[in-house]
CSV table of C-alpha atoms in Angstrom, one decimal:
chain,number,residue,atom,x,y,z
A,20,MET,CA,114.8,136.0,76.5
A,21,GLU,CA,115.3,132.4,75.2
A,22,LEU,CA,112.6,131.6,72.7
A,23,THR,CA,114.0,128.3,71.3
A,24,GLU,CA,112.2,125.0,72.0
A,25,ASN,CA,113.0,123.7,75.5
A,26,LYS,CA,114.5,120.2,75.7
A,27,MET,CA,111.3,118.9,77.4
A,28,GLY,CA,109.6,119.2,74.0
A,29,VAL,CA,112.2,117.6,71.7
A,30,MET,CA,114.6,115.2,73.5
A,31,PRO,CA,113.7,111.5,73.3
A,32,VAL,CA,111.4,110.8,76.3
A,33,ASN,CA,113.4,108.0,78.0
A,34,LYS,CA,116.7,109.9,77.7
A,35,LEU,CA,114.9,113.1,78.9
A,36,LEU,CA,113.3,111.4,81.9
A,37,ILE,CA,116.6,109.9,83.0
A,38,SER,CA,118.6,113.1,82.5
A,39,MET,CA,116.1,115.1,84.5
A,40,SER,CA,115.3,112.6,87.2
A,41,LEU,CA,118.8,111.2,87.9
A,42,PRO,CA,120.2,114.3,89.4
A,43,MET,CA,117.0,114.6,91.5
A,44,MET,CA,117.3,111.0,92.6
A,45,VAL,CA,120.9,111.4,93.6
A,46,SER,CA,120.1,114.6,95.5
A,47,MET,CA,117.2,113.0,97.3
A,48,LEU,CA,119.3,110.0,98.2
A,49,VAL,CA,121.7,112.4,99.8
A,50,GLN,CA,118.8,114.0,101.6
A,51,ALA,CA,117.8,110.6,102.8
A,52,LEU,CA,121.3,109.9,104.0
A,53,TYR,CA,121.5,113.0,106.2
A,54,ASN,CA,118.0,112.2,107.6
A,55,VAL,CA,119.3,108.9,108.7
A,56,VAL,CA,122.7,110.3,109.9
A,57,ASP,CA,120.7,112.6,112.2
A,58,SER,CA,119.0,109.7,113.9
A,59,VAL,CA,122.1,107.5,114.0
A,60,PHE,CA,124.0,110.2,115.9
A,61,VAL,CA,121.0,111.1,118.1
A,62,ALA,CA,120.6,107.4,119.0
A,63,LYS,CA,124.1,107.5,120.5
A,64,VAL,CA,122.9,110.0,123.0
A,65,ASN,CA,120.1,107.7,124.3
A,66,GLU,CA,116.8,106.1,123.2
A,67,ALA,CA,114.8,109.0,124.7
A,68,ALA,CA,116.5,111.4,122.3
A,69,LEU,CA,115.9,109.1,119.4
A,70,THR,CA,112.2,108.8,120.4
A,71,ALA,CA,111.9,112.6,120.7
A,72,VAL,CA,113.3,113.1,117.2
A,73,SER,CA,110.9,110.4,115.9
A,74,LEU,CA,107.9,112.2,117.5
A,75,ALA,CA,108.9,115.4,115.7
A,76,PHE,CA,108.2,113.8,112.3
A,77,PRO,CA,104.6,115.2,112.0
A,78,VAL,CA,105.8,118.8,112.5
A,79,GLN,CA,108.7,118.4,110.1
A,80,ASN,CA,106.5,116.7,107.6
A,81,LEU,CA,104.0,119.5,107.8
A,82,MET,CA,106.8,122.0,107.0
A,83,ILE,CA,107.9,120.0,104.0
A,84,ALA,CA,104.3,119.5,102.9
A,85,ILE,CA,103.8,123.2,102.7
A,86,ALA,CA,107.1,123.9,100.9
A,87,VAL,CA,106.9,121.0,98.5
A,88,GLY,CA,103.1,121.2,97.9
A,89,THR,CA,103.4,124.9,97.0
A,90,GLY,CA,106.3,123.9,94.8
A,91,VAL,CA,104.3,121.3,93.0
A,92,GLY,CA,101.8,124.0,92.1
A,93,VAL,CA,104.6,126.4,91.0
A,94,ASN,CA,106.2,123.6,89.0
A,95,ALA,CA,103.1,122.7,87.1
A,96,LEU,CA,102.0,126.2,86.3
A,97,LEU,CA,105.5,127.4,85.3
A,98,SER,CA,106.3,124.4,83.1
A,99,LYS,CA,102.9,124.7,81.4
A,100,SER,CA,103.5,128.4,80.8
A,101,LEU,CA,106.8,127.6,79.2
A,102,GLY,CA,105.2,125.0,77.0
A,103,GLU,CA,102.7,127.7,75.9
A,104,LYS,CA,105.6,130.2,75.5
A,105,ASN,CA,103.9,132.6,78.0
A,106,PHE,CA,107.0,134.1,79.5
A,107,LYS,CA,105.3,136.9,81.2
A,108,ARG,CA,103.3,134.4,83.3
A,109,VAL,CA,106.5,132.4,83.8
A,110,ASN,CA,108.2,135.3,85.6
A,111,SER,CA,105.0,136.3,87.5
A,112,THR,CA,104.7,132.7,88.8
A,113,ALA,CA,108.3,132.7,90.0
A,114,GLU,CA,107.9,136.0,91.9
A,115,ASN,CA,104.7,134.9,93.5
A,116,ALA,CA,106.4,131.7,94.5
A,117,VAL,CA,109.0,133.6,96.5
A,118,PHE,CA,106.3,135.6,98.2
A,119,LEU,CA,104.4,132.4,99.2
A,120,ALA,CA,107.7,131.0,100.6
A,121,GLY,CA,107.8,134.0,103.0
A,122,VAL,CA,104.2,133.5,104.1
A,123,SER,CA,104.8,129.8,104.7
A,124,TYR,CA,107.8,130.6,106.9
A,125,ALA,CA,105.7,133.0,109.0
A,126,VAL,CA,103.2,130.1,109.7
A,127,MET,CA,105.9,127.7,110.8
A,128,LEU,CA,107.6,130.4,113.0
A,129,LEU,CA,104.4,130.9,114.9
A,130,THR,CA,104.0,127.1,115.2
A,131,GLY,CA,107.5,126.9,116.6
A,132,ILE,CA,107.0,129.6,119.2
A,133,PHE,CA,103.6,128.7,120.5
A,134,GLY,CA,102.7,125.1,119.5
A,135,ILE,CA,105.6,122.8,120.1
A,136,GLY,CA,105.3,122.2,123.8
A,137,LEU,CA,101.6,121.3,123.5
A,138,PHE,CA,102.4,119.0,120.6
A,139,TYR,CA,104.9,116.9,122.6
A,140,ARG,CA,102.9,116.8,125.8
A,141,SER,CA,99.9,115.5,123.9
A,142,GLN,CA,101.9,112.4,123.0
A,143,THR,CA,103.9,111.5,126.1
A,144,ASN,CA,104.4,112.5,129.8
A,145,ASP,CA,108.0,111.4,129.8
A,146,ALA,CA,109.8,114.7,130.8
A,147,GLN,CA,113.1,113.6,129.2
A,148,ILE,CA,111.5,112.9,125.8
A,149,VAL,CA,109.5,116.2,126.0
A,150,GLY,CA,112.6,118.2,126.8
A,151,TYR,CA,114.6,116.8,124.0
A,152,GLY,CA,111.7,117.2,121.6
A,153,ILE,CA,110.9,120.8,122.3
A,154,ALA,CA,114.5,121.8,121.9
A,155,TYR,CA,114.8,119.9,118.6
A,156,ALA,CA,111.5,120.9,116.9
A,157,ARG,CA,111.5,124.5,118.0
A,158,ILE,CA,114.8,125.1,116.2
A,159,CYS,CA,113.5,123.4,113.1
A,160,CYS,CA,110.4,125.5,113.0
A,161,CYS,CA,111.8,128.9,113.9
A,162,CYS,CA,114.7,128.7,111.4
A,163,SER,CA,112.7,127.1,108.6
A,164,PHE,CA,113.1,130.1,106.3
A,165,GLY,CA,116.0,128.2,104.7
A,166,ILE,CA,114.0,125.2,103.6
A,167,PHE,CA,111.1,127.3,102.2
A,168,LEU,CA,113.4,129.4,100.1
A,169,GLN,CA,115.6,126.4,99.1
A,170,VAL,CA,112.6,124.4,97.9
A,171,THR,CA,111.1,127.4,96.0
A,172,MET,CA,114.4,128.1,94.2
A,173,GLU,CA,114.9,124.4,93.4
A,174,ARG,CA,111.4,124.2,91.8
A,175,LEU,CA,112.2,127.2,89.5
A,176,LEU,CA,115.2,125.3,88.3
A,177,GLN,CA,113.3,122.0,87.9
A,178,SER,CA,110.5,123.7,86.0
A,179,THR,CA,113.0,124.7,83.2
A,180,GLY,CA,114.7,121.3,83.1
A,181,ARG,CA,117.8,122.3,85.1
A,182,THR,CA,117.7,119.5,87.6
A,183,PHE,CA,121.4,119.1,87.8
A,184,TYR,CA,121.7,122.3,89.8
A,185,THR,CA,119.1,121.1,92.3
A,186,MET,CA,121.4,118.1,92.9
A,187,ILE,CA,124.2,120.5,93.7
A,188,ILE,CA,122.0,122.6,96.0
A,189,GLN,CA,120.7,119.7,98.0
A,190,GLY,CA,124.0,117.9,98.1
A,191,THR,CA,125.6,121.1,99.5
A,192,GLY,CA,123.0,121.3,102.3
A,193,ALA,CA,123.3,117.6,103.1
A,194,VAL,CA,127.1,117.6,103.3
A,195,ILE,CA,127.0,120.6,105.7
A,196,ASN,CA,124.4,118.9,107.8
A,197,ILE,CA,126.4,115.6,108.0
A,198,ILE,CA,129.6,117.5,108.9
A,199,LEU,CA,127.9,119.6,111.6
A,200,ASP,CA,125.8,116.8,113.2
A,201,PRO,CA,128.5,115.1,115.3
A,202,ILE,CA,130.1,118.5,116.1
A,203,LEU,CA,127.0,120.1,117.5
A,204,ILE,CA,125.4,117.0,119.0
A,205,PHE,CA,128.4,115.9,121.0
A,206,GLY,CA,130.2,119.3,121.4
A,207,LEU,CA,133.4,118.7,119.4
A,208,TYR,CA,136.1,121.2,118.5
A,209,GLY,CA,135.1,123.6,121.3
A,210,PHE,CA,131.4,123.8,120.4
A,211,PRO,CA,128.9,123.2,123.2
A,212,ARG,CA,127.2,119.8,123.5
A,213,MET,CA,123.7,120.4,122.2
A,214,GLU,CA,122.5,116.7,121.9
A,215,ALA,CA,119.1,116.6,120.1
A,216,ALA,CA,119.1,120.4,119.6
A,217,GLY,CA,122.4,120.0,117.8
A,218,ALA,CA,120.9,117.8,115.2
A,219,ALA,CA,118.3,120.5,114.5
A,220,ALA,CA,120.9,123.2,114.4
A,221,ALA,CA,122.9,121.2,111.9
A,222,THR,CA,119.8,120.7,109.7
A,223,VAL,CA,118.8,124.3,109.5
A,224,ALA,CA,122.4,125.4,108.9
A,225,GLY,CA,122.5,123.2,105.9
A,226,GLN,CA,119.2,124.4,104.6
A,227,ILE,CA,120.1,128.1,105.0
A,228,ILE,CA,123.4,127.8,103.1
A,229,ALA,CA,121.7,125.7,100.4
A,230,SER,CA,119.0,128.3,100.0
A,231,ILE,CA,121.6,131.0,99.4
A,232,LEU,CA,123.3,128.9,96.8
A,233,ALA,CA,119.9,128.2,95.2
A,234,VAL,CA,119.2,131.9,94.8
A,235,ILE,CA,122.6,132.5,93.3
A,236,LEU,CA,122.2,129.7,90.8
A,237,ASN,CA,118.8,130.9,89.7
A,238,GLN,CA,120.1,134.3,89.0
A,239,LYS,CA,123.2,132.9,87.1
A,240,VAL,CA,121.9,130.0,85.0
A,241,ASN,CA,118.1,130.1,84.9
A,242,ARG,CA,117.7,132.2,81.7
A,243,GLU,CA,114.0,131.4,81.1
A,244,VAL,CA,113.0,132.8,84.5
A,245,ARG,CA,113.7,136.4,85.6
A,246,LEU,CA,113.0,137.3,89.2
A,247,GLN,CA,112.4,141.0,89.7
A,248,MET,CA,111.0,141.4,93.2
A,249,LYS,CA,111.4,145.2,93.3
A,250,GLY,CA,107.9,146.8,93.3
A,251,PHE,CA,106.4,143.3,93.5
A,252,ARG,CA,102.6,143.0,94.2
A,253,PRO,CA,101.0,139.6,94.9
A,254,ASP,CA,98.9,138.4,91.9
A,255,ILE,CA,95.8,136.7,93.3
A,256,GLN,CA,95.1,135.0,90.0
A,257,ILE,CA,98.6,133.4,89.8
A,258,ILE,CA,98.4,132.4,93.5
A,259,ALA,CA,95.0,130.8,92.9
A,260,GLN,CA,96.4,128.8,90.0
A,261,ILE,CA,99.4,127.7,92.0
A,262,TYR,CA,97.3,126.6,94.9
A,263,ARG,CA,94.7,124.9,92.7
A,264,VAL,CA,97.3,122.2,92.2
A,265,GLY,CA,99.4,123.0,95.3
A,266,VAL,CA,96.7,122.9,98.0
A,267,PRO,CA,95.7,119.3,97.3
A,268,SER,CA,99.3,118.4,97.4
A,269,ILE,CA,99.9,120.2,100.7
A,270,ILE,CA,96.9,118.6,102.3
A,271,MET,CA,97.9,115.2,100.8
A,272,GLN,CA,101.3,115.4,102.4
A,273,SER,CA,100.0,116.9,105.6
A,274,ILE,CA,97.8,114.0,106.0
A,275,ALA,CA,101.0,112.0,106.6
A,276,SER,CA,101.5,114.2,109.7
A,277,VAL,CA,98.0,113.3,111.0
A,278,MET,CA,98.6,109.6,110.2
A,279,THR,CA,102.0,109.6,111.9
A,280,TYR,CA,100.7,111.4,115.0
A,281,GLY,CA,97.9,108.8,115.2
A,282,MET,CA,100.3,105.9,114.7
A,283,ASN,CA,102.6,107.3,117.4
A,284,LEU,CA,99.7,107.4,119.9
A,285,ILE,CA,98.7,103.8,119.0
A,286,LEU,CA,102.3,102.5,119.3
A,287,MET,CA,103.0,104.5,122.5
A,288,ALA,CA,100.3,102.5,124.1
A,289,PHE,CA,102.5,99.4,123.7
A,290,THR,CA,105.9,101.0,124.4
A,291,SER,CA,108.0,104.0,123.5
A,292,THR,CA,110.4,101.6,121.8
A,293,ALA,CA,107.7,100.8,119.2
A,294,THR,CA,107.4,104.5,118.5
A,295,ALA,CA,111.1,104.7,118.0
A,296,VAL,CA,111.0,101.8,115.6
A,297,PHE,CA,108.3,103.6,113.6
A,298,GLY,CA,110.6,106.6,113.4
A,299,ILE,CA,113.5,104.5,112.3
A,300,TYR,CA,111.3,102.9,109.6
A,301,PHE,CA,110.5,106.3,108.2
A,302,LYS,CA,114.2,107.2,108.1
A,303,LEU,CA,115.2,104.0,106.4
A,304,GLN,CA,112.3,103.9,103.9
A,305,SER,CA,113.3,107.3,102.7
A,306,PHE,CA,116.3,105.6,101.0
A,307,ILE,CA,113.8,103.7,98.9
A,308,PHE,CA,111.1,106.3,98.4
A,309,MET,CA,113.3,109.3,97.8
A,310,PRO,CA,114.6,108.1,94.5
A,311,VAL,CA,111.0,107.6,93.4
A,312,PHE,CA,110.2,111.1,94.5
A,313,GLY,CA,113.2,112.3,92.6
A,314,LEU,CA,111.9,110.4,89.5
A,315,ASN,CA,108.6,112.2,90.0
A,316,ASN,CA,110.2,115.6,90.3
A,317,GLY,CA,111.8,115.0,86.9
A,318,MET,CA,108.6,113.6,85.5
A,319,ILE,CA,106.2,116.3,86.5
A,320,PRO,CA,107.6,119.2,84.4
A,321,ILE,CA,108.0,116.9,81.4
A,322,ILE,CA,104.3,115.9,81.5
A,323,ALA,CA,103.2,119.5,82.3
A,324,TYR,CA,105.3,120.9,79.5
A,325,ASN,CA,104.0,118.4,76.9
A,326,TYR,CA,100.5,118.8,78.1
A,327,GLY,CA,100.8,122.5,77.6
A,328,ALA,CA,102.3,121.8,74.1
A,329,ASN,CA,99.5,119.4,73.3
A,330,ARG,CA,101.7,116.3,72.7
A,331,LYS,CA,99.8,113.2,73.8
A,332,GLU,CA,102.4,110.6,72.9
A,333,ARG,CA,105.2,112.2,74.9
A,334,VAL,CA,102.9,112.5,77.9
A,335,MET,CA,102.1,108.7,77.7
A,336,ARG,CA,105.7,107.6,77.2
A,337,THR,CA,106.7,109.6,80.2
A,338,ILE,CA,104.0,107.9,82.3
A,339,ARG,CA,104.9,104.4,81.1
A,340,TYR,CA,108.7,104.8,81.8
A,341,SER,CA,108.1,106.4,85.2
A,342,VAL,CA,105.8,103.5,86.4
A,343,LEU,CA,108.4,101.0,85.2
A,344,TYR,CA,111.3,102.7,86.9
A,345,ALA,CA,109.4,103.4,90.1
A,346,MET,CA,108.2,99.8,90.6
A,347,GLY,CA,111.8,98.5,89.9
A,348,ILE,CA,113.2,100.8,92.6
A,349,MET,CA,110.6,99.6,95.0
A,350,ALA,CA,111.2,96.0,94.3
A,351,ALA,CA,114.9,96.4,95.1
A,352,GLY,CA,113.8,98.1,98.4
A,353,THR,CA,111.6,95.3,99.3
A,354,LEU,CA,114.5,92.8,98.9
A,355,ILE,CA,116.8,94.9,101.1
A,356,PHE,CA,114.2,95.2,103.9
A,357,HIS,CA,113.5,91.5,103.9
A,358,ILE,CA,117.1,90.3,103.7
A,359,PHE,CA,118.9,92.8,106.0
A,360,PRO,CA,116.4,94.2,108.6
A,361,ALA,CA,118.7,93.4,111.6
A,362,GLN,CA,121.7,95.0,109.9
A,363,LEU,CA,119.7,98.2,109.2
A,364,LEU,CA,118.5,98.4,112.9
A,365,VAL,CA,122.0,97.9,114.3
A,366,MET,CA,122.9,101.4,113.0
A,367,PHE,CA,120.5,102.9,115.5
A,368,GLU,CA,122.0,101.2,118.6
A,369,ALA,CA,119.0,98.9,118.7
A,370,SER,CA,118.3,97.2,122.0
A,371,GLU,CA,117.1,93.6,122.0
A,372,THR,CA,113.5,94.8,122.4
A,373,MET,CA,113.9,97.2,119.5
A,374,MET,CA,115.4,94.5,117.4
A,375,GLN,CA,112.5,92.1,118.0
A,376,ILE,CA,109.9,94.8,117.1
A,377,GLY,CA,111.9,96.3,114.3
A,378,VAL,CA,112.7,93.2,112.2
A,379,SER,CA,109.0,92.3,111.9
A,380,ALA,CA,108.1,95.9,111.2
A,381,LEU,CA,110.5,96.3,108.3
A,382,ARG,CA,109.6,93.0,106.7
A,383,ILE,CA,105.9,93.4,107.0
A,384,ILE,CA,105.6,97.1,105.8
A,385,SER,CA,107.9,96.6,102.9
A,386,VAL,CA,105.5,94.0,101.4
A,387,SER,CA,103.6,97.1,100.0
A,388,PHE,CA,106.6,98.9,98.4
A,389,VAL,CA,106.0,97.9,94.8
A,390,ILE,CA,102.4,98.9,94.9
A,391,ALA,CA,103.3,102.2,96.5
A,392,GLY,CA,105.7,102.9,93.7
A,393,TYR,CA,102.9,102.7,91.1
A,394,CYS,CA,100.6,104.8,93.3
A,395,ILE,CA,103.1,107.5,93.8
A,396,VAL,CA,103.7,107.9,90.1
A,397,CYS,CA,99.9,108.0,89.5
A,398,GLY,CA,99.5,110.8,92.1
A,399,SER,CA,102.2,112.9,90.4
A,400,VAL,CA,100.6,112.4,87.0
A,401,PHE,CA,97.3,113.7,88.4
A,402,GLN,CA,99.2,116.8,89.8
A,403,ALA,CA,101.1,117.4,86.6
A,404,LEU,CA,97.9,117.5,84.6
A,405,GLY,CA,96.2,119.9,87.0
A,406,ASN,CA,94.0,117.3,88.7
A,407,GLY,CA,95.6,117.3,92.2
A,408,MET,CA,92.2,116.5,93.8
A,409,TYR,CA,92.6,112.9,92.6
A,410,SER,CA,95.8,112.6,94.5
A,411,LEU,CA,94.2,114.2,97.6
A,412,MET,CA,91.3,111.7,97.5
A,413,VAL,CA,93.6,108.7,97.3
A,414,SER,CA,95.8,110.0,100.1
A,415,ILE,CA,92.9,110.7,102.4
A,416,ALA,CA,91.3,107.4,101.8
A,417,ARG,CA,94.6,105.5,102.2
A,418,GLN,CA,95.9,107.1,105.4
A,419,LEU,CA,92.8,108.3,107.3
A,420,PHE,CA,90.0,106.0,106.2
A,421,VAL,CA,92.0,102.8,105.9
A,422,LEU,CA,95.5,102.8,107.5
A,423,LEU,CA,94.7,104.5,110.9
A,424,PRO,CA,91.4,102.7,111.6
A,425,VAL,CA,92.9,99.3,110.6
A,426,ALA,CA,96.0,99.9,112.7
A,427,PHE,CA,93.8,100.8,115.7
A,428,LEU,CA,91.7,97.7,115.2
A,429,LEU,CA,94.7,95.5,114.9
A,430,SER,CA,96.3,97.0,118.0
A,431,ARG,CA,93.2,95.7,119.9
A,432,MET,CA,94.6,92.2,119.4
A,433,GLY,CA,97.4,93.0,121.9
A,434,ASN,CA,100.4,92.3,119.6
A,435,VAL,CA,102.3,95.3,118.1
A,436,ASN,CA,103.4,93.1,115.2
A,437,TYR,CA,99.8,93.0,113.9
A,438,VAL,CA,99.7,96.8,113.6
A,439,TRP,CA,102.3,96.8,110.8
A,440,TRP,CA,99.9,94.9,108.5
A,441,ALA,CA,97.8,98.1,108.2
A,442,PHE,CA,100.3,99.4,105.7
A,443,PRO,CA,100.0,96.7,103.0
A,444,ILE,CA,96.2,96.7,103.5
A,445,ALA,CA,96.1,100.5,103.0
A,446,GLU,CA,98.3,100.3,99.9
A,447,ILE,CA,95.9,97.8,98.2
A,448,ALA,CA,93.1,100.4,98.7
A,449,SER,CA,95.4,103.0,97.2
A,450,LEU,CA,96.1,100.8,94.2
A,451,ILE,CA,92.4,100.3,93.4
A,452,MET,CA,91.6,104.1,93.6
A,453,SER,CA,94.7,105.2,91.7
A,454,THR,CA,94.0,102.9,88.8
A,455,ILE,CA,90.4,104.1,88.6
A,456,PHE,CA,91.5,107.7,88.5
A,457,LEU,CA,94.3,107.1,86.0
A,458,VAL,CA,91.8,105.6,83.6
A,459,ARG,CA,89.4,108.5,84.2
A,460,ILE,CA,92.1,111.2,83.6
A,461,TYR,CA,93.3,109.4,80.4
A,462,LYS,CA,89.8,109.5,79.0
A,463,LYS,CA,89.0,113.1,80.0
A,464,VAL,CA,92.4,114.8,79.5
A,465,ILE,CA,95.2,112.8,77.8
A,466,ALA,CA,93.0,111.3,75.1
A,467,MET,CA,91.9,114.8,74.1
A,468,LEU,CA,95.5,115.7,73.2
A,469,GLN,CA,96.8,115.4,69.6
């Protein structure tokens, strides 16, 4: 067992944050790339297929929310345990994390078998969109064991500072997905033409292979974590600690599914093209947001480790650098969305109507990006310090109590372009709440450290 000080406690903070975040930022950019590639290829089938994939976002986001939210709890507990040199709890946390991945998959399997048809028919009566959607989302749900295992194994590596390997894992899955997309969607090289279902099959194939690689790398290089599943029994206390941080994160990210479902209903009342534009926006904005999420994934274990090690100054430096970098990334994203909206939409075979709606949407929504960068970092700070409830409260207020009601009211004005202003309005509310909670957590938690 390695008993020497982990680099998260001794390396200069700026260098440490960059070294841990950069691989995650690169891997998440690759993730964003293959999310966009999916839609770019599906758009070549027809607009109905693109709309069907866009409507699947709430289900896919729910899946990711469960995987990543649980991972946040695992990450925080495992890194804190490392900081405290409690290696027995480190290993127990890892084993229970694998168990929870299996339970999560069972939930999504049942959703895929019994819930997908109802989900699509509640949003549209278009038989073509429903047909494409059921074929796509059912494959994503029923074969989701790959993503749950992959995320769990990645979090074990992140928790011990080995983020370079997560870049390799995610990059491998993404490359496989990108290669298989055109082959399975259009039926190349003797494969059957699967259209929207082909995009789903390519996605889960990449996830499954990446998860296998993740297991191998954990066994080979993660010396501070030892997985011994033989004779395993769930530890209720460990699971409770994981979900004390993880459940607010799961709910927080799941709220995005509720918000997207509500926005799809609002936009579908105008035209299905507006819904497709909304889906395209989410694909494109992932290029901007994913690097910030990668930054957060590097930041969380650093804060959690130094919180466990009672090092106030390292916690504060990590927060300051993270806010600075996140807002810088978001500022660059705002410029791209304002200067090149038409060029971005052309990638998705945008019709004249889609272009008219989409250019305004990208420019208006991106006004809020810089504020969002600050708020995202604040939310991750709350989670890293074991106060995930703050993140949950901000997310609920932003998406359910501000964004959706404001979007609905603006839609009553009869112009779809007004609906997009709900995003900047909601982000301002998030800014106010995040700042209040950050001050509170500083006084109650950070200021108490030495």
